[in-house]
Coordinates of C-alpha atoms in Angstrom, one line a residue:
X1 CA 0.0 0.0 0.0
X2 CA 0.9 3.8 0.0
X3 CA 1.5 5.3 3.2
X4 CA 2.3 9.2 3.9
X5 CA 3.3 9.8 7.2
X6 CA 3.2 13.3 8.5
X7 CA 5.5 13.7 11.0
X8 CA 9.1 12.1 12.4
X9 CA 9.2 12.1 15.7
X10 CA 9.0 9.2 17.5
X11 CA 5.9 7.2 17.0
X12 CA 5.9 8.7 13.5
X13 CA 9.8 7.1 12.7
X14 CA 8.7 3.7 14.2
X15 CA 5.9 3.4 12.4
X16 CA 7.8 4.5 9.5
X17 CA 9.8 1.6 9.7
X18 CA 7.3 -1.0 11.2
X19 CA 5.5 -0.3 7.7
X20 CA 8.7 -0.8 5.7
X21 CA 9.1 -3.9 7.3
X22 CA 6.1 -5.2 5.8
X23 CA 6.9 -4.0 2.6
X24 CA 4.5 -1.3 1.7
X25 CA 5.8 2.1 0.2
X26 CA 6.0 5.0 2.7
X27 CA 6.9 8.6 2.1
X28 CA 7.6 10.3 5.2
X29 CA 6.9 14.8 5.7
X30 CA 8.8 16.0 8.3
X31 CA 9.5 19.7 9.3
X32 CA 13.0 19.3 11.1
X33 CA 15.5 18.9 8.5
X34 CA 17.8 16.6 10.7
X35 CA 15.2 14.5 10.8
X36 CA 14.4 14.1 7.0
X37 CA 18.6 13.0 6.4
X38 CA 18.4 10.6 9.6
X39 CA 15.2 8.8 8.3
X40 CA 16.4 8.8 4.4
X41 CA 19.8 7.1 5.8
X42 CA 18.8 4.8 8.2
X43 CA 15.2 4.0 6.3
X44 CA 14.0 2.6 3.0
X45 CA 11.4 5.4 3.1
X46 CA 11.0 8.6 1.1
X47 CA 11.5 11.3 3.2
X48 CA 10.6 15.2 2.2
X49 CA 11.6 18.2 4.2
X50 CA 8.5 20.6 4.6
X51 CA 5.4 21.5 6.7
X52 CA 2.9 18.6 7.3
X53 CA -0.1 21.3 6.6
X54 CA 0.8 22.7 3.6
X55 CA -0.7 21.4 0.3
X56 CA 2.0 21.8 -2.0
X57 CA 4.3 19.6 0.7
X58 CA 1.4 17.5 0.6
X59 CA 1.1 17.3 -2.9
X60 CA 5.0 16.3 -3.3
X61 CA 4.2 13.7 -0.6
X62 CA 2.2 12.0 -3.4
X63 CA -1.2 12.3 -0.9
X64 CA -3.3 11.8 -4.1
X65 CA -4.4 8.5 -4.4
X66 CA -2.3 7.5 -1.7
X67 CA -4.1 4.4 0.4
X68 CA -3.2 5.7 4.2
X69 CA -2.5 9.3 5.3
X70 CA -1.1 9.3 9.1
X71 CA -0.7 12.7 10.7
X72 CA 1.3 12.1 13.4
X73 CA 3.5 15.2 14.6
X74 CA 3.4 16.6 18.2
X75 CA 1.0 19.0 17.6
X76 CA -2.7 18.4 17.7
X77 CA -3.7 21.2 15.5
X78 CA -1.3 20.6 12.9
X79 CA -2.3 16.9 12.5
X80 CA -5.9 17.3 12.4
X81 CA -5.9 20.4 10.2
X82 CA -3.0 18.1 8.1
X83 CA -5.4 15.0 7.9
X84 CA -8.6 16.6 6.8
X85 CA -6.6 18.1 4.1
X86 CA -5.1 14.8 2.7
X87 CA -8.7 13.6 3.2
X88 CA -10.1 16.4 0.8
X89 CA -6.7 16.0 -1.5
X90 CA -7.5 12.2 -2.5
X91 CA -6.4 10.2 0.8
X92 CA -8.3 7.3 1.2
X93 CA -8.0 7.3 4.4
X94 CA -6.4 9.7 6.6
X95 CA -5.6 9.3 10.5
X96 CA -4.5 11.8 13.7
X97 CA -2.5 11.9 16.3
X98 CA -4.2 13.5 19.3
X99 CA -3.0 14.3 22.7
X100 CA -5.4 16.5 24.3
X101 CA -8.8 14.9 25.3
X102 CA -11.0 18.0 24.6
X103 CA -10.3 16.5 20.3
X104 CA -12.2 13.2 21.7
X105 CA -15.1 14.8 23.6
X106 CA -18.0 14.8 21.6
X107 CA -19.9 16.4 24.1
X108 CA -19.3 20.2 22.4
X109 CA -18.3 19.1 19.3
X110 CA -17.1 16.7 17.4
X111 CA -14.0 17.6 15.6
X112 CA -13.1 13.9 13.7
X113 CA -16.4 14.4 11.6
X114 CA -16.0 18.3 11.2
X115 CA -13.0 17.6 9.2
X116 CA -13.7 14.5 8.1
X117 CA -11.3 12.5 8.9
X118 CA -11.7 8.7 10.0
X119 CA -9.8 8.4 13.1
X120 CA -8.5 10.0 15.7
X121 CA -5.4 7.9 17.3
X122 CA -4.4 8.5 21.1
X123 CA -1.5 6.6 22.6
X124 CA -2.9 7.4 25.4
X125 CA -6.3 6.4 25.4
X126 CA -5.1 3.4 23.4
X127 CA -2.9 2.4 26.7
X128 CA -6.0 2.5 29.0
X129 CA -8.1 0.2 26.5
X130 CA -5.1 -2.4 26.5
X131 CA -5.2 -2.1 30.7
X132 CA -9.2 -2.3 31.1
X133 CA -9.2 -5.3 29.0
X134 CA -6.6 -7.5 31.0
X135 CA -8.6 -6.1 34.0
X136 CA -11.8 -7.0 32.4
X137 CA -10.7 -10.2 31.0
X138 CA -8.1 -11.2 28.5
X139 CA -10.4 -12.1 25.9
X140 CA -13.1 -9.2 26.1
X141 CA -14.3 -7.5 23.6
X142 CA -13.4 -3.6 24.1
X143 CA -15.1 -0.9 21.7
X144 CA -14.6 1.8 23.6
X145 CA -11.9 3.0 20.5
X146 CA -14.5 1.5 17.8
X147 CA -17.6 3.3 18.9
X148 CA -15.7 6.3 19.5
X149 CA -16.5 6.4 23.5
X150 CA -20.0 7.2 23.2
X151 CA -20.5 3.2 23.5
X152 CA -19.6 0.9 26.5
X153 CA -18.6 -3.1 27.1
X154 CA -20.0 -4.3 30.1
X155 CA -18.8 -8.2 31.1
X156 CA -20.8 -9.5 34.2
X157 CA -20.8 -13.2 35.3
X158 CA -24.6 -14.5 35.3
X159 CA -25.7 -16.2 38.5
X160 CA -28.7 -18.2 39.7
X161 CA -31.7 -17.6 39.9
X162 CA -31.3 -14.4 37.4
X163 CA -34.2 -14.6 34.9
X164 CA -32.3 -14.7 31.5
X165 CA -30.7 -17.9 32.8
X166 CA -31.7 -21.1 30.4
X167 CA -33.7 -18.8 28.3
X168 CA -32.3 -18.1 24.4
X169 CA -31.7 -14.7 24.1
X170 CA -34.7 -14.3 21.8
X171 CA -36.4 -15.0 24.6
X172 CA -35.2 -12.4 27.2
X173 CA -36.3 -9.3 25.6
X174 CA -33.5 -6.6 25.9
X175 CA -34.3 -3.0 25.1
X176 CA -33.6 -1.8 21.7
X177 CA -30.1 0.0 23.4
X178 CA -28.7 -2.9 24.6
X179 CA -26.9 -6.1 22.7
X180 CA -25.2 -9.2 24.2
X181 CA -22.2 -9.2 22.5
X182 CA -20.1 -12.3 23.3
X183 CA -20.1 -15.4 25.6
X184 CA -17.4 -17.2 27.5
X185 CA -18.3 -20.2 28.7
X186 CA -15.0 -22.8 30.2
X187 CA -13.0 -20.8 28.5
X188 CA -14.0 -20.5 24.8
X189 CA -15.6 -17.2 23.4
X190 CA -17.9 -17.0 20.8
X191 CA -20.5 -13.9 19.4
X192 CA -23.7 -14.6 21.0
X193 CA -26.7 -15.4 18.7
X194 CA -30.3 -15.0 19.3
X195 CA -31.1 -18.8 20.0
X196 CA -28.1 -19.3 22.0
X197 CA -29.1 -20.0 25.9
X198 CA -27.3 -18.3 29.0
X199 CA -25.9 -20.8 31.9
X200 CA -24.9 -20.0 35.1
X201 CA -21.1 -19.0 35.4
X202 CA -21.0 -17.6 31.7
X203 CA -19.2 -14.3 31.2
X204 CA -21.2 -12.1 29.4
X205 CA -20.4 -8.9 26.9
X206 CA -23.1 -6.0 27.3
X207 CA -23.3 -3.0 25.0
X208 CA -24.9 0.1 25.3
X209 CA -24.8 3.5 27.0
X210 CA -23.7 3.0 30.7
X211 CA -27.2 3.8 32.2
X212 CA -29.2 1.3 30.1
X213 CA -27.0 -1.4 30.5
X214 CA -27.6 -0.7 34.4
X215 CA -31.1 -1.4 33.5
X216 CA -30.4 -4.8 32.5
X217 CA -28.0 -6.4 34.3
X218 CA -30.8 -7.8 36.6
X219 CA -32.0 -10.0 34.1
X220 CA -28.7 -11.7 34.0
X221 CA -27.4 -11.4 37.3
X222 CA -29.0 -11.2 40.5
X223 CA -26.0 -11.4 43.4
X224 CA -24.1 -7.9 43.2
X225 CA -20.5 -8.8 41.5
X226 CA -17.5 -8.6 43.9
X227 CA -16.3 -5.2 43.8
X228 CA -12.7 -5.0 42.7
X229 CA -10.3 -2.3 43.6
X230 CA -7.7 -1.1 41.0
X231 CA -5.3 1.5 42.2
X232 CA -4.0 3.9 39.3
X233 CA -0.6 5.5 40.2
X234 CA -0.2 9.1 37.4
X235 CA -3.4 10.9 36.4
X236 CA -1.9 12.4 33.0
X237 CA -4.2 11.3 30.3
X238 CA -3.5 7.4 30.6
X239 CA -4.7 7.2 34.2
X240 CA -7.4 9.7 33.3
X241 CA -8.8 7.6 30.8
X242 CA -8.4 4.6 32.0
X243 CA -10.2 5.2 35.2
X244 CA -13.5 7.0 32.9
X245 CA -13.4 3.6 31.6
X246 CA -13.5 1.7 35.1
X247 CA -15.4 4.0 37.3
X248 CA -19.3 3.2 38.1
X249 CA -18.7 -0.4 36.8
X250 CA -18.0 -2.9 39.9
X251 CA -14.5 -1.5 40.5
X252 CA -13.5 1.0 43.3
X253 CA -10.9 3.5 41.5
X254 CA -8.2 5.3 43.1
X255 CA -6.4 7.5 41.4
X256 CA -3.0 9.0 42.8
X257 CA -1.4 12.0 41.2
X258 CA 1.4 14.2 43.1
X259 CA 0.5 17.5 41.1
X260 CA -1.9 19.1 43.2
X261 CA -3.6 21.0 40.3
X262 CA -4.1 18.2 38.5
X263 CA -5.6 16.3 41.4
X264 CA -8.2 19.2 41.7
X265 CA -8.6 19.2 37.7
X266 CA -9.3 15.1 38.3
X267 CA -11.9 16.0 40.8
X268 CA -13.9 17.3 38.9
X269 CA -14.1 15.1 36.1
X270 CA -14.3 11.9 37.6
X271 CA -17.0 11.5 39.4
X272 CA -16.6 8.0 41.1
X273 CA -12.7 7.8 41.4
X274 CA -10.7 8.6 44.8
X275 CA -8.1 11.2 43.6
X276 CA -5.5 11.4 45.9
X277 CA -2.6 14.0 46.1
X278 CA 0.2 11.5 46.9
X279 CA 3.8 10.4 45.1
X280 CA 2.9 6.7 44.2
X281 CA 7.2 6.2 44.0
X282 CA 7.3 6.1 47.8
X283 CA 6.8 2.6 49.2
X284 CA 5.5 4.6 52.7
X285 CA 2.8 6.6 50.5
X286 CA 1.8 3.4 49.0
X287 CA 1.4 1.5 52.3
X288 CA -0.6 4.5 53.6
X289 CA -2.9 4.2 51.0
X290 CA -3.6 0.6 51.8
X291 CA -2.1 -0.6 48.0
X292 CA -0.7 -4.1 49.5
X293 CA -5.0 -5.0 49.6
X294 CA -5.5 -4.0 45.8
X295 CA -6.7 -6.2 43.1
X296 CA -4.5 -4.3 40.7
X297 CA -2.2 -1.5 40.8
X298 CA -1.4 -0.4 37.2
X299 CA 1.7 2.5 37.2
X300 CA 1.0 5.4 34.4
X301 CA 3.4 7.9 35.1
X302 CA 5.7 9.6 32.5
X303 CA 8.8 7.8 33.5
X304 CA 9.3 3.9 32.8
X305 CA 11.6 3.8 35.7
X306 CA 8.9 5.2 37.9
X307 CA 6.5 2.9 36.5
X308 CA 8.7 -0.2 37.7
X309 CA 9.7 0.7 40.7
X310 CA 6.3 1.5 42.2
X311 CA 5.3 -1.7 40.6
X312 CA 8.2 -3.6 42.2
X313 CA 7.2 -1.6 45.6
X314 CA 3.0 -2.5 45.2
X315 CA 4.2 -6.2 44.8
X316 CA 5.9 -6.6 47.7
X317 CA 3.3 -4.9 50.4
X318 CA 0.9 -7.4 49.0
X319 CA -0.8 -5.6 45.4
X320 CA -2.4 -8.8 43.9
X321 CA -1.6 -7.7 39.9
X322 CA 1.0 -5.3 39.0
X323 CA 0.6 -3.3 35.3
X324 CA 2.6 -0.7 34.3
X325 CA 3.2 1.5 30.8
X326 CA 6.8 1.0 29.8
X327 CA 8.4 2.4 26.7
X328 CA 11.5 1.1 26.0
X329 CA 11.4 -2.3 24.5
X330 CA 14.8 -3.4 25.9
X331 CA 13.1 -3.4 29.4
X332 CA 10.7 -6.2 28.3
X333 CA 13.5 -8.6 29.9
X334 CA 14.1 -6.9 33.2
X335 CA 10.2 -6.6 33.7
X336 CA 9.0 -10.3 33.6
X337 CA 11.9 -10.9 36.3
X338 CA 10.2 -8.9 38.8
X339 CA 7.0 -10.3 38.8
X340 CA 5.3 -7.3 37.0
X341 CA 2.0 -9.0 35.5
X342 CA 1.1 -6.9 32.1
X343 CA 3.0 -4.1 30.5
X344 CA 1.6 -2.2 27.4
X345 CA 3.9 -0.1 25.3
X346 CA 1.9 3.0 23.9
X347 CA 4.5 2.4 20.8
X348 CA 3.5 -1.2 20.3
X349 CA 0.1 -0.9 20.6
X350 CA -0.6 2.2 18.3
X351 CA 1.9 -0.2 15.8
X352 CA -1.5 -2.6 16.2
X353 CA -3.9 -0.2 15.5
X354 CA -2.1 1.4 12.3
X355 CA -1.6 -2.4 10.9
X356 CA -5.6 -3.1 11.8
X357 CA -6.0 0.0 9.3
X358 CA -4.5 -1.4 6.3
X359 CA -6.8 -3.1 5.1
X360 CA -8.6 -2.7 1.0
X361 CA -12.1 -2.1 0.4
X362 CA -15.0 -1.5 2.6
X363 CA -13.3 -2.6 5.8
X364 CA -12.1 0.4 8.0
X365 CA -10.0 -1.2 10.9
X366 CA -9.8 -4.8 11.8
X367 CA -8.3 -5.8 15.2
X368 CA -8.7 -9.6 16.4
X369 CA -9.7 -10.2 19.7
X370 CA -7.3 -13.0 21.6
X371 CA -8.3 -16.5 21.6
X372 CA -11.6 -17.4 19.6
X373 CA -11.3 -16.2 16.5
X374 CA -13.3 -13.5 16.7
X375 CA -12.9 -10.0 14.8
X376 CA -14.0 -6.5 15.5
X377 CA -14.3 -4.9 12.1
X378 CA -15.7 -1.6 11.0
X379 CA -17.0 -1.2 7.7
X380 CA -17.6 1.7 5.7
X381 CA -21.1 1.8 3.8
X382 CA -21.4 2.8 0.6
X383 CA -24.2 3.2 -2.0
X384 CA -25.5 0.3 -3.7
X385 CA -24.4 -2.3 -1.8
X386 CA -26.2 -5.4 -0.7
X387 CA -26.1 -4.3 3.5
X388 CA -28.4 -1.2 2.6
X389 CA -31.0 -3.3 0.7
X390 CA -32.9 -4.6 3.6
X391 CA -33.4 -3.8 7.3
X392 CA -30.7 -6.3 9.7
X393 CA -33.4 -8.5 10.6
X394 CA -33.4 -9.6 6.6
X395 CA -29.9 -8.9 5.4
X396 CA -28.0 -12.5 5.6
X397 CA -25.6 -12.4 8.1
X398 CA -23.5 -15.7 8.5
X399 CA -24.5 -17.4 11.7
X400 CA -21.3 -16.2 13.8
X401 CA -22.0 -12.5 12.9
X402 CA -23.0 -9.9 15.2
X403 CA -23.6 -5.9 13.7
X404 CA -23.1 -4.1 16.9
X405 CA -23.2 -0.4 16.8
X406 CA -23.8 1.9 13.9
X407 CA -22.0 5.3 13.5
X408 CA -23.5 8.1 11.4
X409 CA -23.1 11.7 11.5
X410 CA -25.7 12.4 13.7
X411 CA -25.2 9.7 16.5
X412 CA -23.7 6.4 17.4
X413 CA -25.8 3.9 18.8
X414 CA -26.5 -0.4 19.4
X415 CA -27.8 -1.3 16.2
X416 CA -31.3 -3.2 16.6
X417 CA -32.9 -5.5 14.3
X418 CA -35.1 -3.0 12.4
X419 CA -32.7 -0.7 12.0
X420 CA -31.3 0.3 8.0
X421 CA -27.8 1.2 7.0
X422 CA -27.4 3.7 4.7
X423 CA -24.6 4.8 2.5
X424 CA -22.3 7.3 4.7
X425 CA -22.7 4.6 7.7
X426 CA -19.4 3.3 9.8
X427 CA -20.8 0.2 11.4
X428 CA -19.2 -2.0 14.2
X429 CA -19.6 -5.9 13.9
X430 CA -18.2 -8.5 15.7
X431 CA -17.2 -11.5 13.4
X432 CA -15.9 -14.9 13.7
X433 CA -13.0 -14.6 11.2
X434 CA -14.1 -18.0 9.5
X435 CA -17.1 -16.3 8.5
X436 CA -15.6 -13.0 7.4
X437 CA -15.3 -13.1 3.8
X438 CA -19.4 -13.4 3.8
X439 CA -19.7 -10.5 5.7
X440 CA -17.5 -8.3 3.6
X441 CA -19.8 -9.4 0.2
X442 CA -22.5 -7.4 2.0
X443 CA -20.5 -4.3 2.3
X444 CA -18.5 -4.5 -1.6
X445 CA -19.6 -2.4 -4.2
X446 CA -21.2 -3.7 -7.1
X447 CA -18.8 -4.1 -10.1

């Protein structure tokens, strides 16, 4: 494929050369002329020396027509003004960078479909999904970064006597807002169907809004899940989104942040999270804090060596699992010695998302969830194909097929059987990969 990458820094250099490494072409637009001679010498890339939001750089860059556009310098403004550009210059598909969180509130506005552009990347927020699905479970479905936040997963473990329990799903008669995504049942995972039947001890995938799942979970589970606590040590924007994503579920969230301002700024955004002014590096701060009785401490501060040592410290006063964000890959070694249970590289994991993007055709993103052969896909609609013929309840979906949320520019919501797609659509659907290639018939343009 062609790939222009805006941007040299970092994550844009490593991606540079993840792509080369998998043999697609990459031209690379970077302002810092140091930069451009490093890349071109060390790289089998083409890099140009210029400014990642102007359209004659652009135009060198050989945007038109080009297959991916990644906008991925340190500045915000610059990538998303960059992206929509290459979007409106030819770009198939065209990607940001973003840092600060007010670009992924869609509360005031929302920027990504003002500008056009199909996604908004944050290492940051990408961390926290990777965290809240080890949490979770390894092998849960997450869509938080699918549905683009407006959406949750909820897993809860059905007991007896709830009422779903031996009923087909059919039968249980969820609101229009809420889906049951997957099972997991002694260990295998598969996309829940509408004849399939709900046993005690099965792990089950709820999706909605977070209030009208809340209206649910009775029907599926009747004795209140053990509340887990999960300690968070840095409230930049990892810790910040990671505990949004944990808080008001059945986890007690503490959040620890040394910068008092911060901790006030915290406050007042999290509503159900303990933020605590505190160093998390000092083994007496975390003892005060009670951290040795923790479910999981997960470390999110700036610095990897932070990040390990309060790890290390947690462990030993009794923390039950230790995560932490580490960057450099040549501690991968030095952290499985000391007993530190999951560590996510925000460089690894964006390298994941970027290769789930390069993909032909109607498919937008594809990432494979572990273990079970399941896929969460998003598909662009377009006009005239087969999906927009009928409502869902008539389209022919294979068996193991599950369309879960639909994305147009007017809201995102749980798809429901009588809903239509129609061209403009960016739908979510969870997939077992065996049955993939049926799916993607329904979303192909006629020839």
């Amino acid at each position: 494929m062609r790939i222009v990458i805006l941007g040299a820094g970092t994550v844009g250099t490593w991606i540079a050369d993840l792509l080369c490494r998998n043999n697609h072409s990459v031209t690379v637009v970077e302002s810092n002329s140091d930069h451009v001679r490093a890349i071109n010498a060390e790289l089998d890339v083409r890099a140009i020396h210029g400014s990642a939001s102007e359209s004659a750089i652009l135009f060198q860059g050989g945007i038109i027509g080009c297959d991916l556009c990644l906008a991925v310098t340190g500045d915000d403004e610059v990538n998303i003004v960059a992206a929509s550009m290459a979007k409106a210059m030819g770009a198939r598909r065209a990607v940001a960078r973003v840092y600060g969180r007010v670009f992924r509130d869609l509360s005031t506005f929302d920027y990504q479909r003002h500008f056009r552009i199909d996604r908004f990347l944050s290492l940051e927020h990408l961390s926290a999904v990777e965290f809240v699905r080890a949490i979770r479970s390894p092998g849960s479905a997450v869509l938080e970064n699918f549905a683009r936040g407006e959406l949750e997963v909820q897993e809860i473990i059905c007991d007896d006597p709830a009422p779903a329990i031996g009923k087909p799903l059919k039968e249980v008669k969820l609101p229009k807002g809420v889906r049951v995504g997957t099972i997991q049942r002694q260990g295998k995972t598969w996309i829940a169907g509408a004849g399939n039947s709900i046993e005690i001890g099965d792990h089950i995938t709820l999706i909605g809004t977070r209030d009208e799942i809340d209206a649910v979970k009775a029907k599926f589970q009747v004795k209140a899940t053990p509340i887990r606590s999960v300690v968070i040590a840095g409230g930049g924007e990892t810790g910040l989104a990671l505990a949004r994503m944990l808080e008001g579920q059945r986890y007690h969230v503490t959040l620890m942040e040394e910068n008092l301002q911060r901790c006030e700024f915290l406050a007042r955004l999290l509503e159900h999270t303990t933020v605590v002014h505190a160093d998390a590096t000092r083994r007496a701060i975390l003892e005060e804090e009670r951290v040795g009785t923790t479910d999981v401490f997960v470390a999110c501060t700036g610095e990897d060596e932070n990040n390990i040592m309060a790890c290390v410290e947690a462990r030993e006063i009794g923390a039950r699992e230790c995560m932490a964000i580490v960057q450099r890959p040549d501690y991968a070694n030095v952290v499985e010695k000391l007993g530190i249970n999951l560590t996510v590289s925000p460089r690894n994991v964006v390298a994941r998302q970027v290769l789930g993007l390069l993909n032909s055709g109607p498919i937008i993103s594809k990432k494979s969830l572990p273990g079970g052969g399941i896929s969460i896909v998003e598909f662009e609609v377009m006009p005239g194909v087969i999906a927009t013929e009928h409502v869902i309840a008539n389209l022919k979906l294979p068996q193991h097929c599950l369309i879960a949320a639909i994305m147009s520019s007017d809201y995102v919501r749980v798809a429901s059987a009588d809903d239509r797609l129609t061209p403009g659509d960016t739908v979510v659907v969870l997939v077992d990969e065996a049955a993939l290639d049926a799916v993607v018939k329904l979303f192909e343009e006629p020839s």
